[in-house]
Short mmCIF file of N, CA and C in Angstrom, two decimals:
data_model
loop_
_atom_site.label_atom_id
_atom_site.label_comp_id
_atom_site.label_asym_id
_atom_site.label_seq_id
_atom_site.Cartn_x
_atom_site.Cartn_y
_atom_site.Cartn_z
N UNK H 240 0.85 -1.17 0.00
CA UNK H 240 0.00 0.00 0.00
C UNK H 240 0.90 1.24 0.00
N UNK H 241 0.30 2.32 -0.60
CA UNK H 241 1.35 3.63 -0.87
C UNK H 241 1.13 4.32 0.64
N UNK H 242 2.61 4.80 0.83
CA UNK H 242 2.56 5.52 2.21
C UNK H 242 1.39 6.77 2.31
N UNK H 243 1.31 7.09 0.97
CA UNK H 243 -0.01 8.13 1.55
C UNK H 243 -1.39 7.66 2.02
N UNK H 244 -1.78 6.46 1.03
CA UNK H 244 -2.47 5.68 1.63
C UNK H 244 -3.38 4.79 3.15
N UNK H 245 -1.70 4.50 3.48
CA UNK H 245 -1.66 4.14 4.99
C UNK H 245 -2.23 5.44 5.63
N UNK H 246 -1.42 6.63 5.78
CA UNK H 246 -1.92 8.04 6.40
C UNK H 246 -3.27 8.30 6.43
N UNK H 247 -3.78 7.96 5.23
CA UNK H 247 -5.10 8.51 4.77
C UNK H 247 -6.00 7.62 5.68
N UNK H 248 -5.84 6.37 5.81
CA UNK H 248 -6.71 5.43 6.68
C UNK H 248 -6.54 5.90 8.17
N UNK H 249 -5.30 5.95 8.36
CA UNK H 249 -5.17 6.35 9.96
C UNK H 249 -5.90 7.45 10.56
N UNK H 250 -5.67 8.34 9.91
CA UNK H 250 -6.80 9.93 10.09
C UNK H 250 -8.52 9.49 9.77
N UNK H 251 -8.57 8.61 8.70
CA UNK H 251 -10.27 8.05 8.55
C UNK H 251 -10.30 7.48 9.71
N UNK H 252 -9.35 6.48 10.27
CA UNK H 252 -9.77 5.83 11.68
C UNK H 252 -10.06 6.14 13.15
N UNK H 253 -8.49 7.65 13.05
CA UNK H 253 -8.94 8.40 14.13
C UNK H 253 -9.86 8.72 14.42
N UNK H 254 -10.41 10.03 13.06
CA UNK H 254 -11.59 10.89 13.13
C UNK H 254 -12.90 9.74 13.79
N UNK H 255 -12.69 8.55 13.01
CA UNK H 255 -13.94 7.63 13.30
C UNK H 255 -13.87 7.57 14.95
N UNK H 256 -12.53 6.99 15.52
CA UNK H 256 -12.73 6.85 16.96
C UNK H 256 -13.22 8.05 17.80
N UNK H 257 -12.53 9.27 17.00
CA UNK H 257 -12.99 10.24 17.96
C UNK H 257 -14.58 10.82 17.63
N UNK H 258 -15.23 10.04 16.90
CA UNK H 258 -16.77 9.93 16.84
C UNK H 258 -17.55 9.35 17.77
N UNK H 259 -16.45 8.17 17.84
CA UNK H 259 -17.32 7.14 18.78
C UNK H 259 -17.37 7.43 19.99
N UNK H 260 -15.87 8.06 20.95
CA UNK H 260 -15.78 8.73 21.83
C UNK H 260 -17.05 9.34 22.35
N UNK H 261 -17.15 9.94 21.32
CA UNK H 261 -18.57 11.59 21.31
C UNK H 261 -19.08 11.04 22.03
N UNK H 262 -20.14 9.90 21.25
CA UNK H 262 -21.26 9.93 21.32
C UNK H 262 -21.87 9.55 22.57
N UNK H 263 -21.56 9.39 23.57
CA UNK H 263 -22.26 9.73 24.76
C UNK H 263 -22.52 11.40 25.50
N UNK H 264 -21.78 12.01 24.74
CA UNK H 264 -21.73 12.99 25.19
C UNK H 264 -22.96 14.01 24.19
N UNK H 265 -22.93 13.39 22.87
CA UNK H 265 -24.30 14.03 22.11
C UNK H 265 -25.44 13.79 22.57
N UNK H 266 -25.11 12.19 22.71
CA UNK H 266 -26.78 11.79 23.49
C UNK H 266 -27.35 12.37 24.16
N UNK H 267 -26.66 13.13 25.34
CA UNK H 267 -26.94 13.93 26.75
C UNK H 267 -27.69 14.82 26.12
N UNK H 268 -26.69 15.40 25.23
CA UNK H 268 -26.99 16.90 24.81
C UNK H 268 -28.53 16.90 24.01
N UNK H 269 -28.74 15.45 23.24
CA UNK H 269 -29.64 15.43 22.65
C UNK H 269 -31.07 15.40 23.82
N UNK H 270 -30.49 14.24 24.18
CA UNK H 270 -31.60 14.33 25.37
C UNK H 270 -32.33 15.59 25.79
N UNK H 271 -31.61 16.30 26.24
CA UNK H 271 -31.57 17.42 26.94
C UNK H 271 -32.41 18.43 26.09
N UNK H 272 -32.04 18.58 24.66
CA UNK H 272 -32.94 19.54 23.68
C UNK H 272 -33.92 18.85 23.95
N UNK H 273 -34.40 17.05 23.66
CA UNK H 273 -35.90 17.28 23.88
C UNK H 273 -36.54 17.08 24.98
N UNK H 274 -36.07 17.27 25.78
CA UNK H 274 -36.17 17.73 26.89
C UNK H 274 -36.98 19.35 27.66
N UNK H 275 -35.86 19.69 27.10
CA UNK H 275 -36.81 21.35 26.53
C UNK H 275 -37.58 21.87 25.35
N UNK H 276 -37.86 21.36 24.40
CA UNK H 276 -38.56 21.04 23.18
C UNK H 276 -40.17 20.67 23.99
N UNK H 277 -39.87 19.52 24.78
CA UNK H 277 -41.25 19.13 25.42
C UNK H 277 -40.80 18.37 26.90
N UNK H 278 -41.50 19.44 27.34
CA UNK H 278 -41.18 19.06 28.75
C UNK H 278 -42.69 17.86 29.08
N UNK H 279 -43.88 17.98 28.39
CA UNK H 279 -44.48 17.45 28.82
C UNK H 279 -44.17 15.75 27.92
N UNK H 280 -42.85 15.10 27.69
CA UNK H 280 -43.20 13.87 27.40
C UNK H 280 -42.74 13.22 28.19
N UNK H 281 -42.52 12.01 27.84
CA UNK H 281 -41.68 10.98 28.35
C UNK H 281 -40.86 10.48 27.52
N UNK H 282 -39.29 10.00 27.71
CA UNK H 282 -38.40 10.17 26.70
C UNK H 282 -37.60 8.31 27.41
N UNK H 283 -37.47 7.86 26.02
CA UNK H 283 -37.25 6.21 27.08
C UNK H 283 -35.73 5.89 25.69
N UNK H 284 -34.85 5.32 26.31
CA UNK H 284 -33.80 4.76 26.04
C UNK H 284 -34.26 3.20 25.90
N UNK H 285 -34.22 2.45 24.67
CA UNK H 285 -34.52 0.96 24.54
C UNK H 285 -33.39 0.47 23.30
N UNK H 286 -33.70 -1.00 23.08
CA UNK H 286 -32.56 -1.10 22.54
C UNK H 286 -31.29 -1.84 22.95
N UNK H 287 -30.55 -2.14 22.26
CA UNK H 287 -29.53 -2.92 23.15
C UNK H 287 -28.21 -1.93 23.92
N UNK H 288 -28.74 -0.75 23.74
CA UNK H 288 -28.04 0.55 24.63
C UNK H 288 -28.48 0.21 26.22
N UNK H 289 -29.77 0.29 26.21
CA UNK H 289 -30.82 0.12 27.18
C UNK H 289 -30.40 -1.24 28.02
N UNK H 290 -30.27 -2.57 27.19
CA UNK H 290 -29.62 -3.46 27.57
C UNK H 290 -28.60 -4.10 27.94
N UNK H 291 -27.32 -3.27 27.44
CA UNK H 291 -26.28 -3.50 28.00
C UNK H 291 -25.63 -3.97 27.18
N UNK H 292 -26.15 -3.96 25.90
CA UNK H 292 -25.56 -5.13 25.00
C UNK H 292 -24.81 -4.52 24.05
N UNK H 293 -25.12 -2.76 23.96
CA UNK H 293 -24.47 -2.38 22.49
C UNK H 293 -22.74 -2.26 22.12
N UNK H 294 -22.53 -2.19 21.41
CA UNK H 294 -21.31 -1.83 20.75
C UNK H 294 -20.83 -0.79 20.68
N UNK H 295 -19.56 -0.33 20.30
CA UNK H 295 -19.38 0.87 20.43
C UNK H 295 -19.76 2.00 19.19
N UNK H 296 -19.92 1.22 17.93
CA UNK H 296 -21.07 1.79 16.89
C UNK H 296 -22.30 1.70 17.11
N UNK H 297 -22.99 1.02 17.95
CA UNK H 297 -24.11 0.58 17.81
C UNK H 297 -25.01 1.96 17.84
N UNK H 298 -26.43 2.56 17.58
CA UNK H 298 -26.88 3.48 17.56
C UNK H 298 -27.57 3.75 18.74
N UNK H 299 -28.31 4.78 19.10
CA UNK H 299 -28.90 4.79 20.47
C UNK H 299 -30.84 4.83 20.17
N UNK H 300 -31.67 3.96 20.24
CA UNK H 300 -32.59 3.87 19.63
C UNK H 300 -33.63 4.62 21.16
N UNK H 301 -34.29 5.76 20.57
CA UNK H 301 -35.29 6.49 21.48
C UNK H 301 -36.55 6.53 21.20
N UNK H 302 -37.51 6.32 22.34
CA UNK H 302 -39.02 6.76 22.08
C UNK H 302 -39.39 7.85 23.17
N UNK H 303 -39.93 8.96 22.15
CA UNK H 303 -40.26 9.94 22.72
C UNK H 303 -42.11 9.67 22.65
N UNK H 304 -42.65 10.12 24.17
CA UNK H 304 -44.41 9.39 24.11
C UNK H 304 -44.79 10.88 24.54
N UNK H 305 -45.36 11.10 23.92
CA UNK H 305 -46.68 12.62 23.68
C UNK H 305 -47.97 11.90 24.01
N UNK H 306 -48.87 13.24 24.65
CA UNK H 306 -50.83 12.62 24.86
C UNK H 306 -51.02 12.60 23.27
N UNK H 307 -50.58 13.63 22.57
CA UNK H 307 -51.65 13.49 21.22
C UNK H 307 -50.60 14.02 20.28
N UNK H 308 -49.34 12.96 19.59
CA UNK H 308 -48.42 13.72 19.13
C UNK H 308 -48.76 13.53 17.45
N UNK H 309 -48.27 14.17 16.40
CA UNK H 309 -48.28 14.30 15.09
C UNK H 309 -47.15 13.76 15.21
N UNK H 310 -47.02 11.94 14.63
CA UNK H 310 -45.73 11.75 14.52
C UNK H 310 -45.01 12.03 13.67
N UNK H 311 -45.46 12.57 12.89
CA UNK H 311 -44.17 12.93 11.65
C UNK H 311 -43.56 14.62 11.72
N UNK H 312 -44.33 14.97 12.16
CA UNK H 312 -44.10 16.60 12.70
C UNK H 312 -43.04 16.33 13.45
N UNK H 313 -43.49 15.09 14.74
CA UNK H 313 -42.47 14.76 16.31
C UNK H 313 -40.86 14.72 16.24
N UNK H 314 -41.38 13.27 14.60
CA UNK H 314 -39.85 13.26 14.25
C UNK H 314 -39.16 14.11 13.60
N UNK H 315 -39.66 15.05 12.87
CA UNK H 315 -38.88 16.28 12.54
C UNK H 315 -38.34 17.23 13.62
N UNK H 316 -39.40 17.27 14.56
CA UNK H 316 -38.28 18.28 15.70
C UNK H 316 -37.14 17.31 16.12
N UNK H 317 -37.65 15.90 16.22
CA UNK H 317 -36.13 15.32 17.08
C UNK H 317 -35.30 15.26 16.39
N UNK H 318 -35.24 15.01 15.01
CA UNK H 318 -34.16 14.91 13.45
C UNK H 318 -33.15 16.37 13.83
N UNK H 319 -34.16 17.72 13.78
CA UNK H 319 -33.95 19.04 14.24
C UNK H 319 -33.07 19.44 15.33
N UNK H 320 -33.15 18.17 16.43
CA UNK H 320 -32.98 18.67 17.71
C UNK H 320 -31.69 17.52 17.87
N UNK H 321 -31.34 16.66 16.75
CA UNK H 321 -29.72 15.43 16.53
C UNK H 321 -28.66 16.18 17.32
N UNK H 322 -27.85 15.78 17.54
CA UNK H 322 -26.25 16.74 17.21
C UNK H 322 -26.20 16.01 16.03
N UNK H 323 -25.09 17.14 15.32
CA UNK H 323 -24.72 16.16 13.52
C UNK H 323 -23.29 15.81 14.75
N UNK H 324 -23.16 13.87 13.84
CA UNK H 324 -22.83 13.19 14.20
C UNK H 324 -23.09 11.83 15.24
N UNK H 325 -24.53 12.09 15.43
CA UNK H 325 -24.97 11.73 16.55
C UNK H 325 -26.08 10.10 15.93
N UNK H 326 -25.77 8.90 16.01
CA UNK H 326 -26.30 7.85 15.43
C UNK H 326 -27.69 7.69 16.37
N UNK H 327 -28.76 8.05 15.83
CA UNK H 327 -30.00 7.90 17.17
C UNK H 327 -31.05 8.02 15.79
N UNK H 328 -31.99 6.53 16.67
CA UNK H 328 -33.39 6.25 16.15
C UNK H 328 -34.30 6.40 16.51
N UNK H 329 -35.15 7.69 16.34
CA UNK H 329 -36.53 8.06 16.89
C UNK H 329 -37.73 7.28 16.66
N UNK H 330 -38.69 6.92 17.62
CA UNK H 330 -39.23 6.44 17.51
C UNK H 330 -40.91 6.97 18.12
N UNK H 331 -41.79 7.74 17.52
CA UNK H 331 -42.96 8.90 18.51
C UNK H 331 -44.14 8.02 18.29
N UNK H 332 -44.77 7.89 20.09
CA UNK H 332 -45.98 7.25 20.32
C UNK H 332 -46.61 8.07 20.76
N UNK H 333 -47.79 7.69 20.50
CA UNK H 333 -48.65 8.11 21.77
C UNK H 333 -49.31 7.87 22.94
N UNK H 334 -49.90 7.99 24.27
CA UNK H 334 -49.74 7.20 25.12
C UNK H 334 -50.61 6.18 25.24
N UNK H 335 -51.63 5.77 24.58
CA UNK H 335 -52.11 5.04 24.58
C UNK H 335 -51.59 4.14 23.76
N UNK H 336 -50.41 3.99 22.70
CA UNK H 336 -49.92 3.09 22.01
C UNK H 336 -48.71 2.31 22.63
N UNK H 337 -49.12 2.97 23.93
CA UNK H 337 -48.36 1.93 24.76
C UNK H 337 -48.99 0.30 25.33
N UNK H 338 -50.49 0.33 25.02
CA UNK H 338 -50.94 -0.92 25.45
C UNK H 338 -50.67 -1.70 24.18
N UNK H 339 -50.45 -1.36 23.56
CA UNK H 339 -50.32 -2.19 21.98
C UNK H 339 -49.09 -3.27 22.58
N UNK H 340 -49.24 -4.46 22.30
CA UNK H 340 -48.37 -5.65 22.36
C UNK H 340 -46.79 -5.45 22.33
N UNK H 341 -46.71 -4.96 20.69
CA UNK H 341 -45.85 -4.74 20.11
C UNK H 341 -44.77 -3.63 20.52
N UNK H 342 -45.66 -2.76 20.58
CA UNK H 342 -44.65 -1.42 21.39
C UNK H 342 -44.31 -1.86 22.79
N UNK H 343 -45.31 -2.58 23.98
CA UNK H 343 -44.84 -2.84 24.92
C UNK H 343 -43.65 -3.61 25.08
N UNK H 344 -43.94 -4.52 24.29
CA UNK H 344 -42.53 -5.62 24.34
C UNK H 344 -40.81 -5.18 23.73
N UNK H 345 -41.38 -4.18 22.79
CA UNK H 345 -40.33 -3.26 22.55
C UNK H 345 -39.44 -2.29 23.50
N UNK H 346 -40.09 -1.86 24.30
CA UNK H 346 -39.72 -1.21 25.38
C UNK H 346 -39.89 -1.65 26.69
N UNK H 347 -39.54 -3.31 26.86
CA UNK H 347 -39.55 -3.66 27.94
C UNK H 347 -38.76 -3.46 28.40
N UNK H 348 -37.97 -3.51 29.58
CA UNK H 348 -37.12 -3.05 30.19
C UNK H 348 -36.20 -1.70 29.76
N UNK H 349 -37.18 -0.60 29.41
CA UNK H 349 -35.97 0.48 28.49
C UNK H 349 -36.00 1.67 29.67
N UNK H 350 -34.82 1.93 29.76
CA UNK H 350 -34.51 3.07 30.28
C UNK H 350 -34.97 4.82 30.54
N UNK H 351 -35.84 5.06 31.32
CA UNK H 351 -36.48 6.24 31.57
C UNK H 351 -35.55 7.18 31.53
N UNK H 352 -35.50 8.06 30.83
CA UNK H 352 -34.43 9.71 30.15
C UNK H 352 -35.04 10.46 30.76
N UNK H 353 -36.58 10.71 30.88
CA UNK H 353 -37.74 11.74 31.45
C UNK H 353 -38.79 11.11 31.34
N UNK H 354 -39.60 11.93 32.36
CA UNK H 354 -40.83 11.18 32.55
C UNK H 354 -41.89 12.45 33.13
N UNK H 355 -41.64 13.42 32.18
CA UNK H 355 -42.67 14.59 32.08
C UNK H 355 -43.92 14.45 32.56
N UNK H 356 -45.17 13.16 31.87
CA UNK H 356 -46.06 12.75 32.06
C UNK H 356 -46.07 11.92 33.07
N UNK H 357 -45.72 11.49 33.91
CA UNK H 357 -45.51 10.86 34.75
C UNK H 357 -46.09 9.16 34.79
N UNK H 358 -45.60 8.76 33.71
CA UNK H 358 -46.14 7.53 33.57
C UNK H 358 -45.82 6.41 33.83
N UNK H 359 -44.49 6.22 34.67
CA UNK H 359 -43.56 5.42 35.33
C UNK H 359 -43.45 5.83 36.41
N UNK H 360 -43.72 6.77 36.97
CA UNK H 360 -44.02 7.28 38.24
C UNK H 360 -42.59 7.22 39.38
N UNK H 361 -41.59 7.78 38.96
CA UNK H 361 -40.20 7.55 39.31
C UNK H 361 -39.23 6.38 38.72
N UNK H 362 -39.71 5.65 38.04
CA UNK H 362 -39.23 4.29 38.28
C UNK H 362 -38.19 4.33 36.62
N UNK H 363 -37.03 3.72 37.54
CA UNK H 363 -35.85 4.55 36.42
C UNK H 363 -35.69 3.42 34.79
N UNK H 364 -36.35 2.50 35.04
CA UNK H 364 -37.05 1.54 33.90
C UNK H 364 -38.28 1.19 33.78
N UNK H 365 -38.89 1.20 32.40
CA UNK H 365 -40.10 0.58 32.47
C UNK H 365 -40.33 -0.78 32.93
N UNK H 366 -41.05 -0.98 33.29
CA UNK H 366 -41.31 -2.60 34.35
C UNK H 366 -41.12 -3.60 32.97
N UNK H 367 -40.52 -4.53 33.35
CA UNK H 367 -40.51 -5.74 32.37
C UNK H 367 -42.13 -6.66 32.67
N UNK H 368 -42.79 -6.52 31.45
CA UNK H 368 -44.13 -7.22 31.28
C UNK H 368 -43.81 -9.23 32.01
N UNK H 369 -45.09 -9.59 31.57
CA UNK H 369 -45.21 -10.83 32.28
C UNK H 369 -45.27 -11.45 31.26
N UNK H 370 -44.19 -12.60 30.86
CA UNK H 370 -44.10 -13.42 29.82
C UNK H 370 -43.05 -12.68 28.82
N UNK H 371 -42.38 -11.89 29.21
CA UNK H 371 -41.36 -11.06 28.29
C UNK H 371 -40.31 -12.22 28.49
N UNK H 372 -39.56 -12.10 27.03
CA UNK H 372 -38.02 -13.12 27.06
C UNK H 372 -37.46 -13.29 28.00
N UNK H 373 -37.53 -12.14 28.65
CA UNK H 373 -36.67 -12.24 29.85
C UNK H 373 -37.08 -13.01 31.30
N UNK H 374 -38.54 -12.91 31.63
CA UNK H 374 -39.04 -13.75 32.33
C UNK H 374 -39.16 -15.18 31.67
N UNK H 375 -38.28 -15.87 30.93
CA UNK H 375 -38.35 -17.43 30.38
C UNK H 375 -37.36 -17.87 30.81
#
């Protein structure tokens, strides 16, 4: 390989590590905008972030829960409200689409960010359901 070559990867690799570094530190920040964006939601960390399981690329997958949200409006403020650089998957419910099967089991055990609406009622994870993987 040509010595400029080699160089050229090393600086692509740095820059990459010092991405990866970041990104706990965007998350916060992200958090934090929607946070003030809407104080009245609830903001949940799920995912294998949530679990313990991710990688150091892995992305940080979020559901932000509104009483009566326009989700495509929702996800434009949170797209709005990223850091650039910042790997995160929005995901906007509403609160009643929390009894839905599917969303519940999705966010079983996920990590409470805020809890505006008070729908966890302190409790710094959502409760793991009955019959979730994890209870097998």
């Amino acid at each position: 390989m040509p010595r400029g070559s080699s160089s050229g990867l090393r600086r692509l690799l740095r820059r990459e590590a010092d991405r990866l570094r970041r990104q706990p530190l965007l998350f916060r920040e992200f958090v934090d905008r929607l946070r003030r964006q809407r104080p009245r939601s609830t903001i949940l960390l799920f995912g294998s972030r949530a679990r313990g399981e991710a990688r150091a690329a892995s992305d940080y997958d979020v559901a932000i829960i509104l009483p009566n949200p326009d989700p495509v409006e929702e996800v434009i403020r949170a797209r709005r409200a990223r850091p650039r650089g910042l790997r995160v998957d929005v995901v906007v419910l509403g609160v009643r689409q929390l009894e839905d099967p599917v969303y519940a089991q999705m966010l079983d055990g996920a990590v409470v960010l805020h809890d505006g609406l008070n729908l966890f009622r302190g409790a710094r994870r959502v409760p793991l359901r009955r019959g979730s993987s994890e209870d097998r």
